[in-house]
mmCIF file of N, CA, C and O in Angstrom:
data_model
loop_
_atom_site.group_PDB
_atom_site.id
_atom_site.type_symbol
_atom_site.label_atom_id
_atom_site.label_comp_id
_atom_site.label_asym_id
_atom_site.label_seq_id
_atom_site.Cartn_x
_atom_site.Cartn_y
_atom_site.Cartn_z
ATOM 1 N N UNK X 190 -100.943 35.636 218.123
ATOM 2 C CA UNK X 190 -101.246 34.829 216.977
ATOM 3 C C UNK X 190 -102.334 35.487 216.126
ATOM 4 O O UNK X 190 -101.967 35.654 214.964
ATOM 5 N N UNK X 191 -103.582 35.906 216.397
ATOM 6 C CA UNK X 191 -104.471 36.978 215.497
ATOM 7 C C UNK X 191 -104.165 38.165 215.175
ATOM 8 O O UNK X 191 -104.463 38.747 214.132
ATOM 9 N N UNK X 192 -103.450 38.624 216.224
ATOM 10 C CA UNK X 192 -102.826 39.724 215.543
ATOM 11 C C UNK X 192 -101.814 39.720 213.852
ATOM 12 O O UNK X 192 -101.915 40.425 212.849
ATOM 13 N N UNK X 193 -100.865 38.541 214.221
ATOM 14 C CA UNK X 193 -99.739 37.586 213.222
ATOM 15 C C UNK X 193 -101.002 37.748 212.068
ATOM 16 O O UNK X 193 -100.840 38.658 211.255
ATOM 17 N N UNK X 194 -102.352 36.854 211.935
ATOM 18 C CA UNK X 194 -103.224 36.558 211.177
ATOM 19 C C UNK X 194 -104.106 38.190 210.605
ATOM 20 O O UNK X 194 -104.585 38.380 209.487
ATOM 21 N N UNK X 195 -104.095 39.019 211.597
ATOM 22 C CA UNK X 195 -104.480 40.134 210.667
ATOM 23 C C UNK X 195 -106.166 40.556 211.321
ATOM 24 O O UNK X 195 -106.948 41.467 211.046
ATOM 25 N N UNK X 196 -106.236 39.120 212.523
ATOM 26 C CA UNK X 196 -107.810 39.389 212.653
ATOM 27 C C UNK X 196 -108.026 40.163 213.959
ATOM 28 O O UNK X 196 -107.342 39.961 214.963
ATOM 29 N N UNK X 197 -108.835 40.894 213.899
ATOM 30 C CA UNK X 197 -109.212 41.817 215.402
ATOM 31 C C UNK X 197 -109.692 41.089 216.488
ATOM 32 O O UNK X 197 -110.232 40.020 216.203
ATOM 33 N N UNK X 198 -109.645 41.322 217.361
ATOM 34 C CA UNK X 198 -110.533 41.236 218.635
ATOM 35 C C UNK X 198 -109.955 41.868 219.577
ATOM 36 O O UNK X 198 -108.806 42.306 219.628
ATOM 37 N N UNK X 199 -111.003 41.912 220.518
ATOM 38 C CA UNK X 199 -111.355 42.204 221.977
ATOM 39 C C UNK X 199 -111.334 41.123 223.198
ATOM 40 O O UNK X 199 -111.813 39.990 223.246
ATOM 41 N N UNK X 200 -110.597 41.888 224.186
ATOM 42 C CA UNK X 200 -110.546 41.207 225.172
ATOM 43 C C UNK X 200 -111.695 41.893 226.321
ATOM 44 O O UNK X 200 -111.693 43.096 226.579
ATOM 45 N N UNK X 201 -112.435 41.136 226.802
ATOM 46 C CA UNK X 201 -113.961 41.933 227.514
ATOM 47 C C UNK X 201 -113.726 40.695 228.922
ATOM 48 O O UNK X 201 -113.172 39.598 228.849
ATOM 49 N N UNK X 202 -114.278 41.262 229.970
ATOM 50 C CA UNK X 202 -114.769 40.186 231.133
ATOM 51 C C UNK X 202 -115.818 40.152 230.966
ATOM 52 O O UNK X 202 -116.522 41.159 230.899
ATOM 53 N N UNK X 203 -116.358 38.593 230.812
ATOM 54 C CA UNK X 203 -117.852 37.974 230.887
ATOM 55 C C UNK X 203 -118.212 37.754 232.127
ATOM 56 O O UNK X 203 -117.509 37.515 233.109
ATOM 57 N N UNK X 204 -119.463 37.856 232.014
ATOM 58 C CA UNK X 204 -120.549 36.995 233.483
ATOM 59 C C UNK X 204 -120.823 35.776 232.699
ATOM 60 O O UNK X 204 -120.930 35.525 231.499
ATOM 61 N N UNK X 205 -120.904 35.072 233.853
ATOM 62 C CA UNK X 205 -121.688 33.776 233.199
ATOM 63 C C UNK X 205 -123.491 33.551 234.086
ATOM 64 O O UNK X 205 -123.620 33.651 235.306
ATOM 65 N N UNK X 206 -124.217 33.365 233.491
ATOM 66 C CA UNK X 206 -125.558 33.872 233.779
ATOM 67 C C UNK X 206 -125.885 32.305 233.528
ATOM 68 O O UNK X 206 -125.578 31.752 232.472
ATOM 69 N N UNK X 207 -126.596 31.576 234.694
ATOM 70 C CA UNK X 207 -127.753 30.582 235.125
ATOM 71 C C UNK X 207 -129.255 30.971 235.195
ATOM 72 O O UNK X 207 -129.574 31.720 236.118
ATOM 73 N N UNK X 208 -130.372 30.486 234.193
ATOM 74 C CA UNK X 208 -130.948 30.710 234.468
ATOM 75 C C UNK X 208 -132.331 29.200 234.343
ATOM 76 O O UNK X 208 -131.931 28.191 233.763
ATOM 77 N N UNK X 209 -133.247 29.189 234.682
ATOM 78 C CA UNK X 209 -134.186 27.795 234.643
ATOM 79 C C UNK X 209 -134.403 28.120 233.285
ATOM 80 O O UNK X 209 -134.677 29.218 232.801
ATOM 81 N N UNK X 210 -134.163 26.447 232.436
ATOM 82 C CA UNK X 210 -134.825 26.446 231.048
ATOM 83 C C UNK X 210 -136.444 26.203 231.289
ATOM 84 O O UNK X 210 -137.055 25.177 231.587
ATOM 85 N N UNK X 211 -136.860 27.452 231.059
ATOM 86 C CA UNK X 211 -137.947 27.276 230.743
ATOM 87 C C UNK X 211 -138.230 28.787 229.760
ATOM 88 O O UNK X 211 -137.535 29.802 229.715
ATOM 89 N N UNK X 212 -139.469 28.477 229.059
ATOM 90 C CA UNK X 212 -140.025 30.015 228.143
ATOM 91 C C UNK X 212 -139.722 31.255 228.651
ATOM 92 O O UNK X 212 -139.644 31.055 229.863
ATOM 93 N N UNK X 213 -139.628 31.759 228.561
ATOM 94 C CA UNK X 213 -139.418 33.862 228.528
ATOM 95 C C UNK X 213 -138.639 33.360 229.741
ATOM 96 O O UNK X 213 -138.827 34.228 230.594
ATOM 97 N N UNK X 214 -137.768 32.293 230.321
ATOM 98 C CA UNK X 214 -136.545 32.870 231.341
ATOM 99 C C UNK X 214 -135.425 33.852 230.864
ATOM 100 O O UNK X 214 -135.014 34.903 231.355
ATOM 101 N N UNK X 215 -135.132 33.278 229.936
ATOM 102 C CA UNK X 215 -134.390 34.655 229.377
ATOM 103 C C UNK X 215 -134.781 35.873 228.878
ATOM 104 O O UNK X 215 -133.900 36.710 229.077
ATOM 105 N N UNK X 216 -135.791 36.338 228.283
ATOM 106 C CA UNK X 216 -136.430 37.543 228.440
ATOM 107 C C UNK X 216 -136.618 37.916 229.552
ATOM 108 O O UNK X 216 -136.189 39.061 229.410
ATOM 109 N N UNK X 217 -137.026 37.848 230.912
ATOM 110 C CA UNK X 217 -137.146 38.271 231.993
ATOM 111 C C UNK X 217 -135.954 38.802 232.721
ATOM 112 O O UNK X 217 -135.855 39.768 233.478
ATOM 113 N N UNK X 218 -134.969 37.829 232.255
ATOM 114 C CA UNK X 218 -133.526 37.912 232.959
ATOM 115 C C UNK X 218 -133.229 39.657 232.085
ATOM 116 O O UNK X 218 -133.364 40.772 232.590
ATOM 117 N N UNK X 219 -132.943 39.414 231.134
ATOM 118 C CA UNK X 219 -132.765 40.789 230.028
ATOM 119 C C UNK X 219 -133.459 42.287 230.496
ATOM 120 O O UNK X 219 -132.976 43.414 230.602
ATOM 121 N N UNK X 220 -134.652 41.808 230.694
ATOM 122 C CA UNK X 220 -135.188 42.598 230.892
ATOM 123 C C UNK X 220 -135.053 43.470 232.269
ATOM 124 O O UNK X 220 -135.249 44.683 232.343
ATOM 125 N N UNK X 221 -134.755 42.780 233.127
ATOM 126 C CA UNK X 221 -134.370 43.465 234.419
ATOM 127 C C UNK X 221 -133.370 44.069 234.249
ATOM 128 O O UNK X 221 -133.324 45.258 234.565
ATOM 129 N N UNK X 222 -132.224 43.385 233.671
ATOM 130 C CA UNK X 222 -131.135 44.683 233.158
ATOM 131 C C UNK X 222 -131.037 45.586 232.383
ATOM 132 O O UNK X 222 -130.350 46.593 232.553
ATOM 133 N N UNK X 223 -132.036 45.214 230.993
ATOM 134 C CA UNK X 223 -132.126 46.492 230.695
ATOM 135 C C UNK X 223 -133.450 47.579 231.690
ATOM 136 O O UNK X 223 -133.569 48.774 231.418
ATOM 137 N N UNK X 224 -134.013 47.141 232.408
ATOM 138 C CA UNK X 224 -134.477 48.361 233.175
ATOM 139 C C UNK X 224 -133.795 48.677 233.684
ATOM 140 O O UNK X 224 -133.712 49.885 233.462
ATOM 141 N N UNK X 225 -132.913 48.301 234.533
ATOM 142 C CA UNK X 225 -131.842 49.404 234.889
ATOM 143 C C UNK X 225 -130.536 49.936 234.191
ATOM 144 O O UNK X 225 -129.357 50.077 234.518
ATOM 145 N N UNK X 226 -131.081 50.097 233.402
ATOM 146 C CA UNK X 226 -130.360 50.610 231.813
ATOM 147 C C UNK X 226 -128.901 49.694 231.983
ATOM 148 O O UNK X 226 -127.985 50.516 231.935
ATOM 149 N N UNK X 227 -128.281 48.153 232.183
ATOM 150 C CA UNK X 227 -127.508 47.669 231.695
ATOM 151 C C UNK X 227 -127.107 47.201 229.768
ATOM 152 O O UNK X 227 -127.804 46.509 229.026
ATOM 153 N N UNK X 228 -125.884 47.827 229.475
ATOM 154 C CA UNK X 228 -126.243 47.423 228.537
ATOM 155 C C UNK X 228 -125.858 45.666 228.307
ATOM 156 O O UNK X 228 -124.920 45.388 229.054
ATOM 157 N N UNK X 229 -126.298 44.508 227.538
ATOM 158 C CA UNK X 229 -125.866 43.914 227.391
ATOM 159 C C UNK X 229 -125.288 43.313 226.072
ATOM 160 O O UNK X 229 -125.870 43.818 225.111
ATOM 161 N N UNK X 230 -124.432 42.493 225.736
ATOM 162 C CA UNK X 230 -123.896 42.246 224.641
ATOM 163 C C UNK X 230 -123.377 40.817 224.676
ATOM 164 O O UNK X 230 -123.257 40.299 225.786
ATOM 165 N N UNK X 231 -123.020 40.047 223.480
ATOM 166 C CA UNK X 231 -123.654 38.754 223.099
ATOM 167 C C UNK X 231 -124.013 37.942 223.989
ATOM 168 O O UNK X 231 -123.160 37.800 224.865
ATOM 169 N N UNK X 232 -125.184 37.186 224.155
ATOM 170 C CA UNK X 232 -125.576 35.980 225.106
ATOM 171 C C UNK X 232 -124.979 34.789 223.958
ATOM 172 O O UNK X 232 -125.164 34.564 222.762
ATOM 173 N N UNK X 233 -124.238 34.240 224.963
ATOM 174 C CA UNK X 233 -123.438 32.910 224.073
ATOM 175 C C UNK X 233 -123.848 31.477 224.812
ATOM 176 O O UNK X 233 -123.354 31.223 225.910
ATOM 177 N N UNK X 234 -124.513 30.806 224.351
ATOM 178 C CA UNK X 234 -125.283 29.808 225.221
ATOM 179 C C UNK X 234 -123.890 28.574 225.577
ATOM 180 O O UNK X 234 -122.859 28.153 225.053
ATOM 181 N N UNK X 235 -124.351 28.475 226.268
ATOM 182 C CA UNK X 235 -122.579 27.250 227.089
ATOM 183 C C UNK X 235 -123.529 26.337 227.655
ATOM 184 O O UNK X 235 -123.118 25.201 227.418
ATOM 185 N N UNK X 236 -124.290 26.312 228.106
ATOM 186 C CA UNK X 236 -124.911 24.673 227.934
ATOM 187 C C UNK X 236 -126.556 24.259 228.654
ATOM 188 O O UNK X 236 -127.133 24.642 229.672
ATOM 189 N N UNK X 237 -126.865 23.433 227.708
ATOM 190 C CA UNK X 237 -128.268 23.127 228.449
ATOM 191 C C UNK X 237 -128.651 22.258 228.971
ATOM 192 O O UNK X 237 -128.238 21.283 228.344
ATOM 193 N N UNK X 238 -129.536 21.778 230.227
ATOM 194 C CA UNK X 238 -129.998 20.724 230.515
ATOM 195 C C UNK X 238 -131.436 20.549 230.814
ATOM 196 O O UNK X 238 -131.975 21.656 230.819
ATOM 197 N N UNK X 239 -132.489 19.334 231.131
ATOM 198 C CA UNK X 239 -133.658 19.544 231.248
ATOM 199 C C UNK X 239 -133.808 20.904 232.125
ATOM 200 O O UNK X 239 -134.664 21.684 231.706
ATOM 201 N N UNK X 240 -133.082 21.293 233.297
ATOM 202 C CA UNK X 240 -133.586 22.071 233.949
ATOM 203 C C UNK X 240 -132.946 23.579 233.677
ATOM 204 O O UNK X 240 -133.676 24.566 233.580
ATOM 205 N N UNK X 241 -131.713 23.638 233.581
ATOM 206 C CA UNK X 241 -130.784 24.648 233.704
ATOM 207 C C UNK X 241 -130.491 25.171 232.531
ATOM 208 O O UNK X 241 -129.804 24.394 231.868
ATOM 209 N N UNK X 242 -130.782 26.395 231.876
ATOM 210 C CA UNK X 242 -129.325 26.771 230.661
ATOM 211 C C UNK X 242 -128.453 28.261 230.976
ATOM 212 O O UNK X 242 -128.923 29.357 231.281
ATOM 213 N N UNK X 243 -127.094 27.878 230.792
ATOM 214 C CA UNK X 243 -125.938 28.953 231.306
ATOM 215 C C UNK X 243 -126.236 29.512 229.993
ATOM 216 O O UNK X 243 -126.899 29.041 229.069
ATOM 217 N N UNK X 244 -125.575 30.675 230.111
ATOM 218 C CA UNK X 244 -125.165 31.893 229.317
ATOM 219 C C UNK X 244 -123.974 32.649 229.382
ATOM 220 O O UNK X 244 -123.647 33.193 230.437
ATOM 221 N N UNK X 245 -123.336 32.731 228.416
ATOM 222 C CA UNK X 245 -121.961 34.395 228.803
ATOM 223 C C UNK X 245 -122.523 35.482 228.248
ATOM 224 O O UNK X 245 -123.017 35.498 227.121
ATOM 225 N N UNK X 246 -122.462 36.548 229.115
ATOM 226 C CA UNK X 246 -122.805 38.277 228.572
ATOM 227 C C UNK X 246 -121.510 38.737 228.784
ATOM 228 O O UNK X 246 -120.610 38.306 229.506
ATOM 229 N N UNK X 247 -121.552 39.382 228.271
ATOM 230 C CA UNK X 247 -120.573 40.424 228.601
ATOM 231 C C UNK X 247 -121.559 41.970 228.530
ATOM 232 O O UNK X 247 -122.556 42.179 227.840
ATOM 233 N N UNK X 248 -120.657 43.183 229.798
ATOM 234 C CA UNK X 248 -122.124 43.786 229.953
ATOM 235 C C UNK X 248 -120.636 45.150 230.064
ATOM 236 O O UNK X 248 -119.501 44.935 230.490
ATOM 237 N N UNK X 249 -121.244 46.594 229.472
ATOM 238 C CA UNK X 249 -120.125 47.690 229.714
ATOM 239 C C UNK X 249 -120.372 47.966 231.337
ATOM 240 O O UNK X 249 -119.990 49.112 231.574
ATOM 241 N N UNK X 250 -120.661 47.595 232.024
ATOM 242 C CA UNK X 250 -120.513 47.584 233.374
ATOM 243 C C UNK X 250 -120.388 46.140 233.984
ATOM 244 O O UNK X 250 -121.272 45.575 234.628
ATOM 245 N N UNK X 251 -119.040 45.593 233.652
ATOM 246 C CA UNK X 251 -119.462 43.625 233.880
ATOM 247 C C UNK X 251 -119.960 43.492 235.658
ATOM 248 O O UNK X 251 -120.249 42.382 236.105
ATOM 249 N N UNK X 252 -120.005 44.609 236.454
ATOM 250 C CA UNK X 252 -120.441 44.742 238.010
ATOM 251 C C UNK X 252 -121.627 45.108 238.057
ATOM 252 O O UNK X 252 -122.085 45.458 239.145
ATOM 253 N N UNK X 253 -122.332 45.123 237.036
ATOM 254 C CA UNK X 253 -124.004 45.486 237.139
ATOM 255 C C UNK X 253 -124.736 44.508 237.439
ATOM 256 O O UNK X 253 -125.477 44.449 238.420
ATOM 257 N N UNK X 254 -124.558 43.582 236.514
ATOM 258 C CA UNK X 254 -125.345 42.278 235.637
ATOM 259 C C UNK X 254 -125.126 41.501 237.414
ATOM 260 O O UNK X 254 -125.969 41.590 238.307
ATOM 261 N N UNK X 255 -124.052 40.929 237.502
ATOM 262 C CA UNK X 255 -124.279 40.544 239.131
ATOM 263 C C UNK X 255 -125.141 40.771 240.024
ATOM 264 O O UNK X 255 -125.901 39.962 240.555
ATOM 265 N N UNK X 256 -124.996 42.314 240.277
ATOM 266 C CA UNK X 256 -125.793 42.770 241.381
ATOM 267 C C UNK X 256 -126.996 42.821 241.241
ATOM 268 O O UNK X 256 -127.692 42.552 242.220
ATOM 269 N N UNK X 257 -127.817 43.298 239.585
ATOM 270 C CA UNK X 257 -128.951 43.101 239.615
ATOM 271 C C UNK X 257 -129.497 42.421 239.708
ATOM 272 O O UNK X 257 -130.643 42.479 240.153
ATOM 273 N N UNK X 258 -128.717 41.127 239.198
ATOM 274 C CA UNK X 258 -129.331 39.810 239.071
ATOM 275 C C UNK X 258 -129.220 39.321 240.873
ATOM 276 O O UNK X 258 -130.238 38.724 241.224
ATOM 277 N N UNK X 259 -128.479 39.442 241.663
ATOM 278 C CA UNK X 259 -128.583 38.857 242.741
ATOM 279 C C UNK X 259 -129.684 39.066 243.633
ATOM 280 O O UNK X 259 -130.230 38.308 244.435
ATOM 281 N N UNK X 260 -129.989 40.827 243.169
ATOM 282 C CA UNK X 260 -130.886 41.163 243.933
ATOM 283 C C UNK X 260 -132.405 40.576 243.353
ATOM 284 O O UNK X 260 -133.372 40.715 244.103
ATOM 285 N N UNK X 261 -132.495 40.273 242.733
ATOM 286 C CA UNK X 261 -133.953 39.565 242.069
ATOM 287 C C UNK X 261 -134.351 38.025 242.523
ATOM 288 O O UNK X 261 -135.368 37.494 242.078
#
């Protein structure tokens, strides 16, 4: 059907990333992946609550973002 319409996209595998809403949780999260040089690409927020907010990345290694994050 987008194709029919003329419009591009990409098909990518996302992570979906949990992290505590609170200040610089997401900078911290980022930041560990990019120290180990992950790259990442759009954080798309999917939902918030007092405690929790999810995220989708999509990452050119979508097996990085996992592991680094598990190990932390």
């Amino acid at each position: 059907m987008l194709e029919r319409a003329g419009i591009e996209y990409q098909l990518r595998r996302a992570l979906t990333v949990r992290m505590e809403n609170r200040p610089g949780a997401g900078a911290a999260t980022f930041r560990q992946l990019a120290d180990v040089g992950v790259n990442v690409e759009p954080l798309l927020l999917a939902r918030i609550s007092e405690e929790l907010f999810y995220g989708v990345i999509w990452a050119d290694d979508p097996s990085a973002p996992a592991s680094v994050l598990q190990a932390a």
